Amino acid sequence: MGLYKRTSIYKNLQRKITLIILCVAIIPLVFLGETIYYRFAQTYEEKIEDQVKYRAKSRADAVEVFLRERTAILATIVDTHTFDYLKQQENLAQMFKIISQRTDGLIDLGIIDGAGQHLAYAGPYNLKGLNYYHQAWFKEVVSKGKYISDVYTGYRQIPHFIIAVRGYHESQSWILRATVDSDIFNKLVRTAQTGKSGDAYIINKDGVYQTEPRFIGKTLDKSNLNLSRFGEGAIVAEKVKEHNKTQYVAGQWLKNNEWLMVISQDVKDEKGGLLSTRNVEIIIIVLGCLAIIVTTFLTMRTIFRHLEESDRGISELNDQLIQSDKMAALGKMAAGIAHEINNPLAVVGEKAGWMRDLLEEEEFQGSENLKEYIKSVDKIEEHVERARKITHNMLGFARRMEQRLDDVDINNVLNQTIELLQNHAQINNIAIQKDLQPDLPIIASDQSQLQQVFLNMINNAIDAIEKDGLIEVRTWKDDSQIVVSVKDNGPGIPEEHLKRVFDPFFTTKEVGKGTGLGLSVSYNIIQKLGGLITVESKLSEGTEFRVKLPVVIPGKK
């Protein structure tokens, strides 16, 4: 499989797995966040609804208490004082003064007889002498005994409402009437307003404002609120669209279901906390998703990079194994060829010897071409011997590679190796110069594996030089070690690569010209043989590999 195709497969697989992981991680997170927000919003809205209903009920109760207290004060006065006493102006004024000191909310008192005539008045206006017989509230008081009117303008043409209580004098009814202070009453209602958009007001059963709303409308205007949604005696809160705004509206009936306390609140005002919570949740989810995406992307990229590198290494190792199998097969074939060549060489050598024997006989001695015959036979024997050496070297290199101790002459191994590569070097105009110490001891080592190491070192030197250069091969004894040096005058190895030259699969050669395993295998071979291989190099000056082998005398440990 090609490198490009393999990379494409890994990229597609990485994209698919990353997408699956992101979907599995992010979709439940978003769904969970949405579910939590929905439940929280639902609970929050229920809480807002309960708060609005509570404010409507509590304010309606407060208004009921306010009205009952003032009604009770008037009823107490009627029950404890006679009509004749109260119709006296100074007595009524004194009574009003006492009431004003003990309670607030009433701005005047008046005594009205059965004919509707205002007999006495205590307050800031001049209402004495007016007749209320034809006023709607007058008849209500006479018939019911106690009455709290709706807001009306009356003689003063100012919106107000009254509380009136009926009394009897000599079988004739009379009325004690008080006007409620609109400012105090409105203030009592407005205390239920909250925030910038909250409103609180009272409307009667006809939808007429009894107190002034905060935003749209005024007292005695007609409200657009649909009263049919507010059942008698029940506290109702719901969302409504009013004046292009969505509001929570709650209502509580009071004053015997004649007035409705209304509390309204803009949804935006009440949902400020919910919106803040939603924004925080969105930020957390977004940051969480980003963290998942970044972490997944980086993790998957790292994993797949390692997988791709491992796969590449395995592919290179497979290629090397295939190459090794080929080399093993080639070695076997070379050994077979060497054996097959040795047989005709032996015959040729034997016949050359027989021809030499014939030339020594008398009948050939007088031949004019005797010298030419002898010279030809010498050439035949010389080239037969040369062919034998080549096949001998091929057989030595093709031996099995398991470690086996032999009596090894290092100089001899180097000479055989150089002979194998001499032709390759000459073709590239590369000279191999030998400086071999002649008295090196015979050591116990593995000749085949040493030959593989030397072959690899010299071959690398030829590849590094490429054309027109020099390779120096030297040996010497250093204490208890034999040192083999292979030095070339090639371009050298960069410093950053020197530490990696013995790493598996590391190579500076072009693709297809090297696997990066030769030096690694050589390093392992020398290490198993108890030696050490090192490298020194300078750019533009060349590279030197040194192999140090312990002097192990054959037959001794």
Coordinates of C-alpha atoms in Angstrom, one line a residue:
M1 CA 0.0 0.0 0.0
G2 CA 1.4 3.4 -1.0
L3 CA 2.3 6.0 1.5
Y4 CA -0.2 8.5 0.2
K5 CA -3.0 6.0 0.2
R6 CA -2.1 4.9 3.8
T7 CA -2.0 8.5 5.0
S8 CA -5.4 9.2 3.4
I9 CA -7.0 6.1 5.1
Y10 CA -5.6 7.3 8.5
K11 CA -7.0 10.8 7.9
N12 CA -10.4 9.5 7.0
L13 CA -10.5 7.1 10.0
Q14 CA -9.3 10.0 12.3
R15 CA -12.1 12.3 11.0
K16 CA -14.7 9.6 11.5
I17 CA -13.6 8.6 15.0
T18 CA -13.2 12.3 16.0
L19 CA -16.7 13.0 14.7
I20 CA -18.2 10.1 16.5
I21 CA -16.5 11.0 19.8
L22 CA -17.6 14.6 19.5
C23 CA -21.2 13.6 18.8
V24 CA -21.2 11.2 21.7
A25 CA -19.7 13.8 24.0
I26 CA -21.3 17.1 22.9
I27 CA -24.9 16.0 22.0
P28 CA -25.7 14.6 25.5
L29 CA -24.0 17.7 27.1
V30 CA -26.1 20.1 25.0
F31 CA -29.2 18.0 25.7
L32 CA -28.5 17.9 29.4
G33 CA -27.9 21.6 29.5
E34 CA -31.2 22.3 27.6
T35 CA -33.1 19.9 29.9
I36 CA -31.7 21.5 33.0
Y37 CA -32.4 25.0 31.7
Y38 CA -36.0 24.0 30.7
R39 CA -36.7 22.5 34.2
F40 CA -35.1 25.5 35.9
A41 CA -37.0 27.9 33.7
Q42 CA -40.2 26.1 34.5
T43 CA -39.5 26.2 38.2
Y44 CA -38.5 29.8 37.9
E45 CA -41.7 30.8 36.2
E46 CA -43.7 28.9 38.8
K47 CA -41.8 30.9 41.5
I48 CA -42.5 34.2 39.7
E49 CA -46.2 33.3 39.4
D50 CA -46.4 32.4 43.1
Q51 CA -44.6 35.7 44.0
V52 CA -47.1 37.8 41.9
K53 CA -50.0 35.9 43.4
Y54 CA -48.7 36.4 46.9
R55 CA -48.2 40.2 46.3
A56 CA -51.8 40.4 45.0
K57 CA -53.2 38.6 47.9
S58 CA -51.2 40.3 50.6
R59 CA -51.9 43.8 49.2
A60 CA -55.6 42.9 48.8
D61 CA -55.7 41.8 52.4
A62 CA -53.9 45.0 53.5
V63 CA -56.5 47.1 51.6
E64 CA -59.4 45.1 53.2
V65 CA -57.9 45.7 56.7
F66 CA -57.6 49.4 55.9
L67 CA -61.2 49.7 54.8
R68 CA -62.5 47.5 57.7
E69 CA -60.6 49.5 60.3
R70 CA -62.0 52.8 59.0
T71 CA -65.5 51.3 58.7
A72 CA -65.3 50.0 62.2
I73 CA -64.2 53.4 63.6
L74 CA -67.3 55.0 62.0
A75 CA -69.6 52.2 63.2
T76 CA -68.2 52.6 66.8
I77 CA -68.9 56.4 66.7
V78 CA -72.4 55.8 65.5
D79 CA -73.0 53.2 68.2
T80 CA -71.6 55.3 71.0
H81 CA -72.8 58.8 70.2
T82 CA -76.3 60.2 69.5
F83 CA -77.4 61.9 66.4
D84 CA -78.1 65.1 68.4
Y85 CA -74.6 65.1 69.8
L86 CA -72.8 64.5 66.5
K87 CA -74.9 67.0 64.5
Q88 CA -73.4 69.8 66.6
Q89 CA -70.5 71.2 64.6
E90 CA -68.1 71.6 67.5
N91 CA -68.8 68.1 68.7
L92 CA -68.2 66.6 65.2
A93 CA -65.0 68.7 64.9
Q94 CA -63.7 67.4 68.2
M95 CA -64.5 63.8 67.2
F96 CA -62.7 64.2 63.9
K97 CA -59.7 65.6 65.7
I98 CA -59.6 62.6 68.0
I99 CA -59.9 60.2 65.1
S100 CA -57.1 62.0 63.1
Q101 CA -54.7 61.7 66.1
R102 CA -55.3 57.9 66.4
T103 CA -55.5 56.9 62.8
D104 CA -54.9 58.2 59.3
G105 CA -56.6 57.8 55.9
L106 CA -59.7 59.9 56.6
I107 CA -59.8 63.6 55.5
D108 CA -63.2 64.6 56.8
L109 CA -66.4 63.6 58.6
G110 CA -70.0 64.6 57.9
I111 CA -73.4 64.1 59.4
I112 CA -76.3 63.7 56.9
D113 CA -79.9 63.3 57.9
G114 CA -82.5 61.1 56.4
A115 CA -83.4 63.6 53.8
G116 CA -79.8 63.8 52.5
Q117 CA -79.1 67.2 54.1
H118 CA -75.5 67.7 55.2
L119 CA -76.0 69.0 58.8
A120 CA -72.5 69.1 60.1
Y121 CA -69.0 68.8 58.5
A122 CA -65.5 68.6 59.8
G123 CA -62.7 68.8 57.2
P124 CA -60.9 70.9 54.7
Y125 CA -63.8 71.5 52.3
N126 CA -67.1 73.5 52.7
L127 CA -69.6 70.8 52.2
K128 CA -72.1 71.8 55.0
G129 CA -75.6 72.4 53.6
L130 CA -75.2 70.2 50.5
N131 CA -77.8 67.6 49.8
Y132 CA -76.8 64.0 48.9
Y133 CA -80.3 62.5 48.6
H134 CA -79.9 61.9 44.9
Q135 CA -76.3 60.5 45.2
A136 CA -76.1 56.8 44.4
W137 CA -74.1 56.0 47.5
F138 CA -76.7 57.6 49.7
K139 CA -79.4 55.1 48.8
E140 CA -76.8 52.2 49.2
V141 CA -76.0 53.3 52.7
V142 CA -79.7 53.6 53.7
S143 CA -80.4 50.1 52.4
K144 CA -77.3 48.3 53.5
G145 CA -76.3 50.1 56.7
K146 CA -72.6 50.3 55.8
Y147 CA -71.2 51.2 52.5
I148 CA -67.9 51.8 50.8
S149 CA -68.4 53.6 47.5
D150 CA -66.5 53.3 44.2
V151 CA -64.3 56.3 43.3
Y152 CA -66.3 59.2 42.0
T153 CA -65.8 63.0 41.5
G154 CA -68.9 64.3 43.5
Y155 CA -69.4 68.0 44.3
R156 CA -65.6 68.6 44.5
Q157 CA -64.9 67.2 41.0
I158 CA -62.0 65.4 42.5
P159 CA -61.7 61.5 42.3
H160 CA -62.4 60.1 45.8
F161 CA -64.5 57.6 47.6
I162 CA -66.3 57.5 50.9
I163 CA -67.1 55.2 53.8
A164 CA -70.6 55.7 55.3
V165 CA -72.4 54.1 58.2
R166 CA -76.2 54.4 58.9
G167 CA -77.6 55.3 62.3
Y168 CA -81.2 55.8 63.6
H169 CA -82.8 58.7 65.5
E170 CA -86.4 58.6 66.4
S171 CA -87.1 56.0 63.7
Q172 CA -85.4 58.2 61.2
S173 CA -82.1 57.1 59.6
W174 CA -79.0 59.3 59.5
I175 CA -75.6 58.8 58.1
L176 CA -72.0 59.3 59.3
R177 CA -69.8 59.8 56.2
A178 CA -66.1 60.0 55.9
T179 CA -63.9 60.7 52.8
V180 CA -60.9 58.4 52.4
D181 CA -57.6 60.2 51.8
S182 CA -56.8 59.3 48.2
D183 CA -53.1 59.9 48.6
I184 CA -52.7 57.6 51.5
F185 CA -54.9 54.9 49.9
N186 CA -53.0 55.1 46.6
K187 CA -49.7 54.9 48.4
L188 CA -51.0 51.8 50.2
V189 CA -51.8 50.2 46.9
R190 CA -48.6 51.3 45.1
T191 CA -46.3 49.6 47.7
A192 CA -47.0 46.4 45.8
Q193 CA -45.2 47.8 42.8
T194 CA -41.7 46.3 42.3
G195 CA -38.9 46.9 39.8
K196 CA -38.9 49.2 36.9
S197 CA -42.0 47.7 35.2
G198 CA -44.1 46.5 38.2
D199 CA -47.6 48.0 38.6
A200 CA -50.3 47.7 41.2
Y201 CA -53.8 49.2 41.0
I202 CA -57.5 48.6 41.8
I203 CA -60.3 48.4 39.3
N204 CA -64.0 47.9 40.0
K205 CA -66.1 45.1 38.5
D206 CA -66.8 47.4 35.5
G207 CA -63.1 47.6 34.8
V208 CA -62.8 51.3 35.9
Y209 CA -59.6 52.3 37.6
Q210 CA -60.1 53.1 41.3
T211 CA -56.5 54.0 41.8
E212 CA -54.1 55.5 39.3
P213 CA -51.9 52.9 37.4
R214 CA -48.2 53.5 37.1
F215 CA -47.9 53.7 33.4
I216 CA -51.0 53.8 31.2
G217 CA -54.3 55.3 32.2
K218 CA -55.6 57.3 35.2
T219 CA -58.2 57.1 37.9
L220 CA -61.8 56.6 36.5
D221 CA -60.5 55.6 33.1
K222 CA -61.7 52.3 31.6
S223 CA -59.2 49.5 31.8
N224 CA -58.6 47.0 28.9
L225 CA -58.1 44.1 31.3
N226 CA -60.4 41.2 30.7
L227 CA -62.0 40.5 34.1
S228 CA -63.6 37.3 33.0
R229 CA -60.3 35.4 33.6
F230 CA -60.5 36.3 37.3
G231 CA -62.9 34.1 39.2
E232 CA -64.6 35.2 42.4
G233 CA -62.6 34.5 45.5
A234 CA -59.7 33.0 43.6
I235 CA -56.2 34.4 43.1
V236 CA -55.3 34.1 39.4
A237 CA -51.9 34.7 37.8
E238 CA -51.1 34.3 34.1
K239 CA -49.1 35.6 31.3
V240 CA -50.8 38.2 29.1
K241 CA -49.7 40.4 26.2
E242 CA -50.5 44.0 26.9
H243 CA -49.2 47.1 25.3
N244 CA -46.7 45.1 23.2
K245 CA -45.3 43.6 26.4
T246 CA -45.6 40.2 27.9
Q247 CA -46.6 40.5 31.5
Y248 CA -47.5 38.4 34.6
V249 CA -50.8 39.6 35.8
A250 CA -52.4 38.5 39.1
G251 CA -55.7 39.6 40.6
Q252 CA -57.5 39.2 43.9
W253 CA -61.0 40.3 44.6
L254 CA -61.8 42.4 47.6
K255 CA -64.7 44.5 49.1
N256 CA -67.2 41.7 48.5
N257 CA -66.0 41.1 45.0
E258 CA -66.6 44.7 43.9
W259 CA -62.9 45.7 43.6
L260 CA -60.1 43.8 42.0
M261 CA -56.5 44.2 43.2
V262 CA -54.3 43.8 40.1
I263 CA -50.5 43.2 40.2
S264 CA -48.7 43.3 36.9
Q265 CA -45.0 42.6 36.2
D266 CA -43.0 42.7 33.0
V267 CA -41.6 39.3 32.2
K268 CA -38.2 40.7 31.3
D269 CA -37.9 42.3 34.8
E270 CA -38.8 39.1 36.6
K271 CA -36.7 36.9 34.3
G272 CA -33.5 38.9 34.7
G273 CA -32.0 36.2 37.0
L274 CA -33.2 33.4 34.6
L275 CA -31.6 35.1 31.6
S276 CA -28.3 35.5 33.5
T277 CA -28.4 31.9 34.5
R278 CA -29.1 30.9 30.9
N279 CA -26.2 33.0 29.7
V280 CA -23.8 31.4 32.2
E281 CA -25.1 28.0 31.3
I282 CA -24.5 28.7 27.6
I283 CA -21.0 30.0 28.3
I284 CA -20.2 26.9 30.4
I285 CA -21.6 24.5 27.7
V286 CA -19.7 26.4 24.9
L287 CA -16.4 26.3 26.9
G288 CA -17.0 22.6 27.7
C289 CA -17.7 21.9 24.0
L290 CA -14.6 23.8 23.0
A291 CA -12.5 21.9 25.6
I292 CA -13.9 18.6 24.4
I293 CA -13.2 19.5 20.7
V294 CA -9.7 20.7 21.4
T295 CA -8.9 17.7 23.7
T296 CA -10.4 15.2 21.3
F297 CA -8.6 16.8 18.3
L298 CA -5.2 16.9 19.9
T299 CA -5.6 13.4 21.5
M300 CA -6.8 11.8 18.2
R301 CA -4.1 13.6 16.2
T302 CA -1.4 12.4 18.7
I303 CA -2.8 8.8 18.7
F304 CA -3.1 8.6 14.9
R305 CA 0.4 10.1 14.4
H306 CA 1.8 7.4 16.6
L307 CA -0.3 4.8 14.8
E308 CA 0.9 6.1 11.5
E309 CA 4.5 6.1 12.6
S310 CA 4.1 2.6 14.0
D311 CA 2.5 1.4 10.8
R312 CA 5.3 3.1 8.8
G313 CA 7.9 1.3 11.0
I314 CA 6.1 -2.0 10.6
S315 CA 5.9 -1.5 6.8
E316 CA 9.6 -0.7 6.7
L317 CA 10.4 -3.7 8.9
N318 CA 8.3 -5.9 6.6
D319 CA 10.2 -4.5 3.7
Q320 CA 13.4 -5.2 5.5
L321 CA 12.2 -8.7 6.3
I322 CA 11.3 -9.3 2.7
Q323 CA 14.7 -8.0 1.7
S324 CA 16.3 -10.2 4.3
D325 CA 14.5 -13.2 2.9
K326 CA 15.6 -12.2 -0.6
M327 CA 19.2 -11.8 0.7
A328 CA 19.0 -15.2 2.4
A329 CA 17.7 -16.8 -0.8
L330 CA 20.4 -14.9 -2.7
G331 CA 23.0 -16.2 -0.3
K332 CA 21.8 -19.8 -0.7
M333 CA 21.7 -19.3 -4.5
A334 CA 25.3 -17.8 -4.3
A335 CA 26.4 -20.8 -2.3
G336 CA 24.9 -23.1 -4.8
I337 CA 26.4 -21.2 -7.7
A338 CA 29.8 -21.2 -5.9
H339 CA 29.7 -24.9 -5.4
E340 CA 28.6 -25.5 -9.0
I341 CA 31.4 -23.2 -10.3
N342 CA 34.0 -25.0 -8.1
N343 CA 33.4 -28.3 -9.8
P344 CA 34.3 -27.1 -13.4
L345 CA 37.1 -25.0 -11.9
A346 CA 38.5 -28.1 -10.4
V347 CA 38.3 -29.9 -13.8
V348 CA 39.9 -26.9 -15.5
G349 CA 42.7 -26.8 -12.9
E350 CA 43.2 -30.5 -13.2
K351 CA 43.4 -30.3 -17.0
A352 CA 45.8 -27.3 -16.8
G353 CA 48.1 -29.5 -14.6
W354 CA 47.8 -32.4 -17.0
M355 CA 48.7 -30.0 -19.9
R356 CA 51.7 -28.8 -17.9
D357 CA 52.8 -32.4 -17.4
L358 CA 52.5 -33.0 -21.2
L359 CA 54.6 -30.0 -22.0
E360 CA 57.5 -31.5 -20.0
E361 CA 57.6 -34.5 -22.3
E362 CA 60.2 -34.8 -25.0
E363 CA 58.1 -34.5 -28.0
F364 CA 56.8 -31.0 -26.9
Q365 CA 60.1 -29.7 -25.8
G366 CA 61.2 -29.0 -29.3
S367 CA 58.1 -27.2 -30.2
E368 CA 58.5 -23.6 -31.4
N369 CA 55.4 -22.6 -29.4
L370 CA 56.5 -24.2 -26.1
K371 CA 56.9 -20.9 -24.3
E372 CA 53.5 -19.8 -25.5
Y373 CA 51.9 -23.0 -24.3
I374 CA 53.6 -22.7 -20.9
K375 CA 52.5 -19.0 -20.6
S376 CA 48.9 -19.9 -21.5
V377 CA 48.8 -22.7 -18.9
D378 CA 50.1 -20.2 -16.3
K379 CA 47.3 -17.8 -17.2
I380 CA 44.7 -20.6 -16.9
E381 CA 46.0 -21.6 -13.5
E382 CA 46.2 -18.0 -12.3
H383 CA 42.6 -17.2 -13.3
V384 CA 41.3 -20.6 -11.9
E385 CA 42.9 -19.6 -8.6
R386 CA 41.3 -16.2 -8.7
A387 CA 37.9 -17.7 -9.4
R388 CA 38.4 -20.1 -6.5
K389 CA 39.1 -17.1 -4.2
I390 CA 36.0 -15.4 -5.3
T391 CA 33.8 -18.4 -4.8
H392 CA 35.5 -19.0 -1.5
N393 CA 34.6 -15.5 -0.3
M394 CA 31.0 -15.9 -1.6
L395 CA 30.7 -19.1 0.4
G396 CA 32.1 -17.4 3.5
F397 CA 29.6 -14.5 3.2
A398 CA 26.7 -16.7 2.5
R399 CA 27.2 -18.8 5.7
R400 CA 24.4 -18.9 8.3
M401 CA 24.4 -15.7 10.5
E402 CA 23.9 -17.4 13.9
Q403 CA 26.7 -16.4 16.3
R404 CA 29.5 -18.9 16.2
L405 CA 33.0 -18.6 17.4
D406 CA 35.7 -19.2 14.8
D407 CA 39.5 -18.5 14.7
V408 CA 39.4 -15.1 13.0
D409 CA 42.1 -13.2 11.3
I410 CA 40.8 -9.7 11.2
N411 CA 43.1 -8.6 8.4
N412 CA 42.1 -11.6 6.3
V413 CA 38.4 -10.9 6.8
L414 CA 38.9 -7.3 5.7
N415 CA 40.9 -8.4 2.6
Q416 CA 38.1 -10.7 1.6
T417 CA 35.5 -8.0 2.2
I418 CA 37.5 -5.4 0.2
E419 CA 37.8 -7.9 -2.7
L420 CA 34.0 -8.2 -2.9
L421 CA 33.6 -4.4 -3.1
Q422 CA 36.7 -3.5 -5.1
N423 CA 35.0 -3.6 -8.4
H424 CA 32.1 -1.4 -7.1
A425 CA 34.5 1.1 -5.8
Q426 CA 36.6 1.2 -9.0
I427 CA 33.5 1.8 -11.1
N428 CA 32.9 5.0 -9.1
N429 CA 36.6 6.0 -9.1
I430 CA 36.9 5.4 -5.4
A431 CA 40.3 4.1 -4.1
I432 CA 40.4 1.8 -1.1
Q433 CA 43.7 2.2 0.8
K434 CA 44.7 -0.4 3.3
D435 CA 47.0 0.0 6.3
L436 CA 46.7 -3.3 8.2
Q437 CA 49.0 -4.1 11.1
P438 CA 50.6 -7.5 10.1
D439 CA 51.1 -9.0 13.5
L440 CA 47.5 -8.9 14.8
P441 CA 46.6 -11.9 17.0
I442 CA 44.1 -14.5 15.9
I443 CA 40.9 -14.0 18.0
A444 CA 37.9 -16.1 18.8
S445 CA 34.9 -14.4 17.1
D446 CA 32.2 -14.9 14.4
Q447 CA 33.9 -14.4 11.0
S448 CA 30.6 -14.3 9.0
Q449 CA 29.0 -11.6 11.2
L450 CA 32.2 -9.5 11.3
Q451 CA 32.4 -9.7 7.5
Q452 CA 28.8 -8.4 7.4
V453 CA 29.7 -5.5 9.6
F454 CA 32.8 -4.5 7.6
L455 CA 30.9 -5.0 4.3
N456 CA 28.2 -2.6 5.6
M457 CA 30.8 0.0 6.8
I458 CA 32.8 0.1 3.6
N459 CA 29.6 0.0 1.4
N460 CA 28.2 3.0 3.4
A461 CA 31.5 4.9 2.8
I462 CA 31.2 4.2 -1.0
D463 CA 27.6 5.5 -0.9
A464 CA 28.6 8.6 1.0
I465 CA 31.4 9.5 -1.4
E466 CA 29.4 8.6 -4.5
K467 CA 32.2 9.6 -7.0
D468 CA 36.0 10.2 -6.9
G469 CA 37.1 9.7 -3.3
L470 CA 39.3 7.8 -0.9
I471 CA 38.5 5.1 1.7
E472 CA 41.1 4.3 4.3
V473 CA 40.9 1.0 6.1
R474 CA 43.3 0.6 9.0
T475 CA 43.8 -2.0 11.8
W476 CA 46.0 -1.9 14.9
K477 CA 46.2 -3.4 18.4
D478 CA 45.4 -1.2 21.4
D479 CA 46.2 -3.0 24.7
S480 CA 43.6 -5.8 24.9
Q481 CA 41.6 -4.7 21.8
I482 CA 41.9 -4.8 18.1
V483 CA 40.7 -1.5 16.4
V484 CA 39.4 -1.4 12.9
S485 CA 38.9 2.0 11.3
V486 CA 37.0 2.8 8.1
K487 CA 37.4 6.4 7.1
D488 CA 36.1 8.2 4.0
N489 CA 36.5 11.8 2.7
G490 CA 32.9 12.2 1.9
P491 CA 30.5 15.1 2.9
G492 CA 30.3 14.0 6.5
I493 CA 27.3 13.7 8.8
P494 CA 25.5 16.7 10.4
E495 CA 26.0 16.9 14.2
E496 CA 22.3 16.6 14.9
H497 CA 22.3 13.2 13.0
L498 CA 25.3 11.7 14.7
K499 CA 23.4 10.6 17.8
R500 CA 20.9 8.8 15.7
V501 CA 23.0 6.9 13.1
F502 CA 22.7 3.6 15.0
D503 CA 18.9 4.0 15.5
P504 CA 16.7 1.5 13.6
F505 CA 15.2 2.9 10.4
F506 CA 17.2 6.1 10.6
T507 CA 18.9 7.0 7.3
T508 CA 20.0 10.1 5.4
K509 CA 19.8 8.3 2.1
E510 CA 17.1 9.0 -0.4
V511 CA 13.9 6.9 -0.4
G512 CA 14.5 3.5 -1.9
K513 CA 18.3 3.7 -1.4
G514 CA 18.4 2.6 2.3
T515 CA 16.3 1.2 5.1
G516 CA 18.2 2.6 8.0
L517 CA 18.8 -0.9 9.5
G518 CA 22.5 -1.6 8.4
L519 CA 24.2 0.4 11.1
S520 CA 21.7 -0.7 13.7
V521 CA 22.3 -4.4 12.9
S522 CA 26.0 -3.8 12.8
Y523 CA 25.9 -2.1 16.2
N524 CA 24.0 -5.1 17.7
I525 CA 26.4 -7.6 16.2
I526 CA 29.5 -5.9 17.6
Q527 CA 27.8 -5.5 21.0
K528 CA 27.0 -9.2 21.1
L529 CA 30.6 -10.0 20.2
G530 CA 31.7 -7.9 23.2
G531 CA 33.0 -5.0 21.2
L532 CA 32.1 -1.4 20.6
I533 CA 31.4 0.6 17.4
T534 CA 31.7 4.4 17.4
V535 CA 31.5 7.2 14.8
E536 CA 33.2 10.6 14.3
S537 CA 32.3 13.0 11.6
K538 CA 32.8 16.6 10.4
L539 CA 30.9 18.3 7.6
S540 CA 33.0 18.5 4.4
E541 CA 35.8 16.5 5.9
G542 CA 34.4 13.0 6.1
T543 CA 33.4 10.3 8.5
E544 CA 35.3 7.6 10.5
F545 CA 33.7 4.4 11.9
R546 CA 35.8 2.5 14.5
V547 CA 35.2 -1.1 15.6
K548 CA 36.9 -2.2 18.8
L549 CA 37.0 -6.0 19.4
P550 CA 38.3 -7.7 22.5
V551 CA 41.3 -10.0 22.0
V552 CA 40.0 -13.4 22.9
I553 CA 42.6 -16.1 22.4
P554 CA 41.0 -19.3 20.8
G555 CA 40.5 -22.0 23.3
K556 CA 40.5 -19.6 26.3
K557 CA 37.7 -17.8 28.0

